[in-house]
Short mmCIF file of C-alpha atoms in Angstrom, two decimals:
data_model
loop_
_atom_site.label_atom_id
_atom_site.label_comp_id
_atom_site.label_asym_id
_atom_site.label_seq_id
_atom_site.Cartn_x
_atom_site.Cartn_y
_atom_site.Cartn_z
CA MET P 1 138.91 101.93 12.15
CA ILE P 2 136.58 100.26 9.59
CA LYS P 3 136.96 100.71 5.83
CA PHE P 4 134.86 99.40 2.95
CA GLN P 5 136.50 100.14 -0.41
CA ASN P 6 134.47 99.41 -3.56
CA VAL P 7 132.96 96.32 -1.93
CA ALA P 8 130.71 94.22 -4.17
CA LYS P 9 129.03 90.86 -3.68
CA THR P 10 126.99 88.80 -6.13
CA PHE P 11 124.79 85.79 -5.46
CA ARG P 12 123.65 83.83 -8.55
CA ARG P 13 124.06 86.87 -10.78
CA ALA P 14 122.13 89.08 -8.34
CA ARG P 15 124.20 92.10 -7.25
CA VAL P 16 123.61 92.30 -3.48
CA LEU P 17 126.36 94.84 -2.74
CA ASP P 18 127.30 97.29 -5.46
CA GLY P 19 130.45 99.35 -4.89
CA ILE P 20 130.23 100.18 -1.17
CA ASP P 21 132.70 102.87 -0.04
CA LEU P 22 132.56 103.74 3.66
CA GLU P 23 134.86 104.76 6.50
CA ILE P 24 133.71 104.44 10.11
CA GLY P 25 135.83 105.87 12.91
CA LEU P 26 136.42 104.96 16.54
CA GLY P 27 133.55 106.00 18.79
CA GLU P 28 131.02 106.35 15.99
CA ARG P 29 127.62 104.76 16.60
CA VAL P 30 126.23 103.96 13.18
CA ALA P 31 122.69 102.90 12.31
CA LEU P 32 122.73 100.64 9.26
CA ILE P 33 119.19 100.77 7.92
CA GLY P 34 117.28 99.61 4.89
CA SER P 35 114.44 97.34 3.88
CA ASN P 36 114.77 93.58 3.77
CA GLY P 37 117.06 92.65 0.90
CA ALA P 38 118.84 96.02 0.89
CA GLY P 39 122.21 94.38 1.65
CA LYS P 40 122.61 95.06 5.38
CA THR P 41 123.20 91.47 6.48
CA THR P 42 125.53 90.76 3.55
CA LEU P 43 127.62 93.84 4.41
CA ILE P 44 127.85 92.67 8.02
CA ARG P 45 128.90 89.17 6.96
CA CYS P 46 131.62 90.67 4.77
CA LEU P 47 132.79 92.65 7.79
CA LEU P 48 132.89 89.42 9.81
CA GLY P 49 134.93 87.69 7.11
CA GLU P 50 132.24 85.16 6.25
CA TYR P 51 132.05 85.92 2.51
CA ASN P 52 134.46 86.27 -0.36
CA HIS P 53 133.79 89.57 -2.11
CA ALA P 54 135.21 92.09 -4.53
CA GLY P 55 136.86 95.17 -3.08
CA LEU P 56 138.52 95.60 0.30
CA VAL P 57 137.24 95.40 3.88
CA THR P 58 139.58 96.19 6.78
CA ILE P 59 139.38 96.77 10.51
CA GLU P 60 142.40 98.69 11.78
CA GLY P 61 144.15 97.75 8.54
CA ARG P 62 143.49 94.02 8.90
CA SER P 63 141.36 91.89 6.62
CA PRO P 64 138.55 89.95 8.31
CA ARG P 65 138.82 87.33 5.58
CA THR P 66 142.57 86.61 5.63
CA GLU P 67 143.27 87.45 9.31
CA ARG P 68 139.99 86.19 10.68
CA ALA P 69 141.09 85.01 14.12
CA ALA P 70 142.84 88.28 14.93
CA VAL P 71 140.00 90.44 13.59
CA LEU P 72 137.17 88.49 15.24
CA GLY P 73 138.98 88.94 18.55
CA MET P 74 138.27 92.67 18.18
CA ILE P 75 134.54 92.23 17.41
CA GLY P 76 131.52 91.64 19.62
CA PHE P 77 128.62 90.39 17.49
CA VAL P 78 124.90 89.98 18.24
CA PRO P 79 123.14 88.24 15.32
CA GLN P 80 119.55 88.93 14.36
CA LEU P 81 118.66 85.23 14.51
CA PRO P 82 120.11 83.23 17.42
CA PRO P 83 122.05 80.17 16.24
CA PRO P 84 120.40 76.77 16.97
CA LEU P 85 123.07 75.69 19.44
CA LYS P 86 122.43 72.62 21.58
CA MET P 87 125.36 73.47 23.82
CA PRO P 88 124.43 74.05 27.52
CA VAL P 89 124.46 77.70 28.56
CA GLY P 90 127.36 77.29 31.00
CA GLN P 91 129.48 75.52 28.40
CA LEU P 92 128.64 78.18 25.80
CA ILE P 93 129.74 80.95 28.15
CA ASP P 94 133.02 79.16 28.93
CA PHE P 95 133.65 78.54 25.23
CA ALA P 96 132.89 82.15 24.24
CA ALA P 97 135.14 83.50 27.00
CA SER P 98 138.01 81.21 25.97
CA LEU P 99 137.92 82.51 22.39
CA CYS P 100 138.84 86.03 23.50
CA ASN P 101 140.73 85.27 26.72
CA SER P 102 137.95 86.82 28.77
CA ASP P 103 136.65 85.89 32.22
CA PRO P 104 133.44 83.82 32.04
CA GLN P 105 132.27 85.54 35.22
CA ARG P 106 132.15 88.81 33.32
CA ILE P 107 129.58 87.30 30.94
CA PHE P 108 127.60 85.86 33.86
CA ASP P 109 127.51 89.29 35.52
CA LEU P 110 126.34 91.06 32.35
CA ALA P 111 123.62 88.46 31.78
CA ARG P 112 122.36 88.99 35.35
CA ARG P 113 122.31 92.77 34.83
CA LEU P 114 120.11 92.23 31.80
CA GLY P 115 117.68 90.26 33.97
CA LEU P 116 118.60 86.74 32.89
CA ASP P 117 118.53 84.14 35.67
CA VAL P 118 121.66 82.63 34.23
CA ASP P 119 122.28 80.43 37.27
CA GLY P 120 118.86 78.88 36.78
CA VAL P 121 119.49 78.01 33.11
CA VAL P 122 123.21 77.22 33.21
CA ALA P 123 122.60 73.53 32.45
CA ARG P 124 119.85 74.14 29.86
CA GLN P 125 120.61 73.89 26.15
CA PHE P 126 120.85 77.31 24.50
CA VAL P 127 118.35 76.29 21.83
CA ARG P 128 115.71 75.66 24.53
CA LEU P 129 115.82 79.19 25.91
CA SER P 130 113.08 81.70 25.08
CA GLY P 131 113.77 84.39 22.48
CA GLY P 132 114.34 87.03 25.13
CA MET P 133 116.68 84.79 27.13
CA LYS P 134 118.75 84.01 24.03
CA GLN P 135 119.02 87.71 23.19
CA LYS P 136 120.18 88.64 26.69
CA LEU P 137 122.82 85.91 26.69
CA LEU P 138 124.11 86.84 23.22
CA ILE P 139 124.37 90.49 24.27
CA ALA P 140 126.25 89.48 27.43
CA ILE P 141 128.66 87.36 25.37
CA ALA P 142 129.25 90.20 22.86
CA LEU P 143 129.85 92.79 25.59
CA GLY P 144 131.79 90.41 27.81
CA ARG P 145 134.98 91.00 25.87
CA ASP P 146 137.10 94.10 25.26
CA ALA P 147 135.81 94.50 21.72
CA LYS P 148 136.79 97.57 19.71
CA VAL P 149 133.89 96.98 17.31
CA LEU P 150 130.34 96.04 18.28
CA VAL P 151 128.18 94.71 15.45
CA LEU P 152 124.55 94.51 16.59
CA ASP P 153 121.87 93.16 14.25
CA GLU P 154 118.40 94.09 15.61
CA PRO P 155 119.94 93.77 19.10
CA ALA P 156 116.96 94.77 21.26
CA ALA P 157 114.16 93.20 19.23
CA ASN P 158 113.30 90.55 21.85
CA LEU P 159 114.00 92.60 24.97
CA ASP P 160 111.37 93.92 27.36
CA PRO P 161 111.55 97.64 28.32
CA ALA P 162 113.43 96.96 31.56
CA ALA P 163 116.09 94.91 29.77
CA ARG P 164 116.30 97.50 26.99
CA LYS P 165 117.08 100.18 29.57
CA ILE P 166 119.97 98.11 30.95
CA PHE P 167 121.14 97.37 27.41
CA PHE P 168 121.33 101.11 26.64
CA GLU P 169 123.33 101.63 29.84
CA LEU P 170 125.77 98.90 28.79
CA LEU P 171 126.23 100.58 25.42
CA ALA P 172 126.85 103.90 27.17
CA GLU P 173 129.68 102.33 29.15
CA ARG P 174 131.39 101.35 25.88
CA ALA P 175 130.55 104.44 23.82
CA ALA P 176 133.96 106.10 24.18
CA VAL P 177 136.08 103.02 23.48
CA ALA P 178 134.19 101.11 20.80
CA THR P 179 132.74 101.64 17.34
CA MET P 180 129.15 100.43 17.03
CA LEU P 181 127.36 99.26 13.91
CA ILE P 182 123.68 98.74 14.69
CA SER P 183 121.57 97.20 11.95
CA SER P 184 117.80 97.55 11.74
CA HIS P 185 115.07 97.80 9.12
CA ARG P 186 113.30 100.40 11.31
CA ILE P 187 114.92 103.78 11.90
CA ASP P 188 112.77 104.45 14.99
CA GLU P 189 114.33 101.43 16.70
CA VAL P 190 117.87 102.81 16.52
CA SER P 191 117.76 106.53 15.69
CA THR P 192 118.22 107.64 19.31
CA LEU P 193 121.17 105.28 19.82
CA VAL P 194 123.42 106.62 17.08
CA ASN P 195 125.27 109.66 15.76
CA ARG P 196 125.35 108.57 12.12
CA VAL P 197 122.82 106.93 9.80
CA ILE P 198 123.76 104.89 6.74
CA GLU P 199 120.96 103.62 4.52
CA LEU P 200 121.34 100.88 1.95
CA ASP P 201 119.01 100.23 -0.96
CA MET P 202 119.59 97.69 -3.73
CA GLY P 203 123.14 97.18 -2.48
CA LYS P 204 124.12 100.86 -2.67
CA VAL P 205 124.58 103.57 -0.04
CA VAL P 206 121.72 106.01 -0.61
CA LEU P 207 122.10 108.02 2.60
CA ASP P 208 125.07 108.76 4.85
CA ASP P 209 124.15 111.42 7.36
CA ARG P 210 125.49 112.69 10.67
CA VAL P 211 122.68 113.13 13.17
CA ALA P 212 122.23 115.12 16.36
CA ASP P 213 123.75 113.30 19.30
CA ASP P 214 121.58 114.88 21.98
CA VAL P 215 119.99 111.76 23.50
CA SER P 216 121.81 110.30 26.48
CA LEU P 217 122.03 106.52 26.36
CA VAL P 218 121.36 106.52 30.11
CA GLY P 219 118.83 109.38 30.16
CA ARG P 220 115.18 108.80 30.94
CA LEU P 221 111.78 110.38 30.54
CA ASP P 222 109.44 110.63 33.50
CA CYS P 223 105.95 110.18 32.09
CA ARG P 224 102.38 110.76 33.28
CA ILE P 225 99.35 109.75 31.21
CA VAL P 226 95.67 110.38 31.92
CA VAL P 227 92.99 108.55 29.93
CA LYS P 228 89.29 109.22 29.48
CA ARG P 229 88.19 105.77 30.58
CA ALA P 230 89.66 102.52 31.78
CA GLU P 231 90.67 100.30 28.88
CA PRO P 232 92.08 96.77 29.44
CA ALA P 233 94.27 96.85 26.31
CA PHE P 234 95.82 100.15 27.37
CA ALA P 235 96.32 98.88 30.92
CA LYS P 236 98.12 95.83 29.54
CA ALA P 237 100.37 98.04 27.41
CA MET P 238 101.20 100.23 30.41
CA ALA P 239 101.99 97.18 32.53
CA SER P 240 104.42 95.95 29.87
CA TRP P 241 106.31 99.24 30.30
CA HIS P 242 106.21 98.82 34.09
CA PHE P 243 103.98 101.86 34.59
CA THR P 244 102.01 102.29 37.83
CA ASP P 245 98.23 102.81 38.00
CA ARG P 246 98.14 105.94 40.17
CA SER P 247 94.34 106.19 40.27
CA GLY P 248 93.64 102.57 41.12
CA GLY P 249 91.01 102.57 38.40
CA GLY P 250 93.15 102.62 35.29
CA LEU P 251 92.70 106.35 34.60
CA GLU P 252 96.11 107.79 35.52
CA TRP P 253 99.46 106.12 34.87
CA SER P 254 103.05 107.10 35.63
CA GLY P 255 106.44 105.59 34.95
CA ALA P 256 109.86 106.10 33.40
CA VAL P 257 110.97 105.48 29.82
CA ALA P 258 114.61 105.05 28.80
CA GLY P 259 115.68 108.02 26.68
CA PRO P 260 116.65 105.94 23.63
CA ASP P 261 113.24 104.23 23.80
CA ARG P 262 111.26 107.45 23.40
CA LEU P 263 110.21 106.86 19.78
CA ARG P 264 109.24 103.27 20.51
CA PHE P 265 107.15 104.43 23.49
CA MET P 266 105.50 107.28 21.58
CA GLY P 267 104.68 104.88 18.77
CA MET P 268 102.92 102.62 21.25
CA THR P 269 100.93 105.47 22.85
CA SER P 270 99.90 106.79 19.41
CA ARG P 271 97.66 103.75 19.05
CA TYR P 272 95.59 105.12 21.93
CA VAL P 273 95.58 108.79 20.95
CA ALA P 274 91.76 108.99 21.06
CA LEU P 275 91.78 107.56 24.59
CA ILE P 276 94.47 109.82 26.09
CA SER P 277 93.31 113.13 27.54
CA ASP P 278 96.64 114.30 28.95
CA ILE P 279 100.27 113.23 28.61
CA SER P 280 103.47 114.75 29.95
CA LEU P 281 107.08 113.75 29.36
CA LYS P 282 109.94 115.26 31.34
CA GLU P 283 113.51 114.46 30.42
CA THR P 284 115.93 113.69 33.23
CA ASP P 285 119.54 112.58 33.05
CA ALA P 286 120.95 109.55 34.77
CA LYS P 287 124.67 109.12 35.20
CA VAL P 288 126.46 105.80 35.07
CA GLY P 289 128.27 105.31 38.33
CA ALA P 290 130.69 102.77 39.68
CA GLY P 291 129.76 99.24 38.81
CA GLY P 292 127.89 100.45 35.73
CA THR P 293 124.56 101.21 37.39
CA ALA P 294 122.57 104.24 36.37
CA GLN P 295 121.94 106.74 39.18
#
């Protein structure tokens, strides 16, 4: 599916990529991790055909650089930083759909599933949307085509927990038919989404490891938390995860956490470890039914 063969890239005598050799197959969900400056974004831009480089990059035997139109038609891309487009949302959706012969309504429907009131912002310039709105629309555009490769650069960074849950469900619907390359500088953000981890450092691959694929993209954890005393900061954190105050006094909370968000959630609760007196997490499985909704 995707091949990098001795790929190297230099900017002003600085070696950003240094002999990358990788093969990524259909259906693999790969976390591309590394600190800032490790080479992740440069590798992605080579994959998208944006840079000249030494070595060879191919997707299904085609070069993204010399056959760019054909290759980009196979890729759904969510950038880390939204482009500063002044194009109205409705026009952007129509334009994006026309590039890959897709139905604009498909993008509208995906945006609504992610919680974006797309009808309410259809005439607004993209650049004037909030960060979360931009992210939802870019995800809808990327998934609104029959892409064989999904390239996602910090894709859920600006999403609230409810939108993240839907996003994981959307990825689950494509897991069997698409290869996913998910870039992040934090392994806990993506580790439960993938079945392979590739780490870059100083432009080289320093880790390429298959990981346990036990976490369902549509699974969830039913959670109950009891605290020693009411704490406004903790209550605010629970509200952001859409938890319910069962006691009415801020002492007992319950809610559901998307399976792939477990590390993110546990990281949040660890800040209140001295406050929590009891916590339980029970894993349940949700199945994606007709229409793509988790049941």
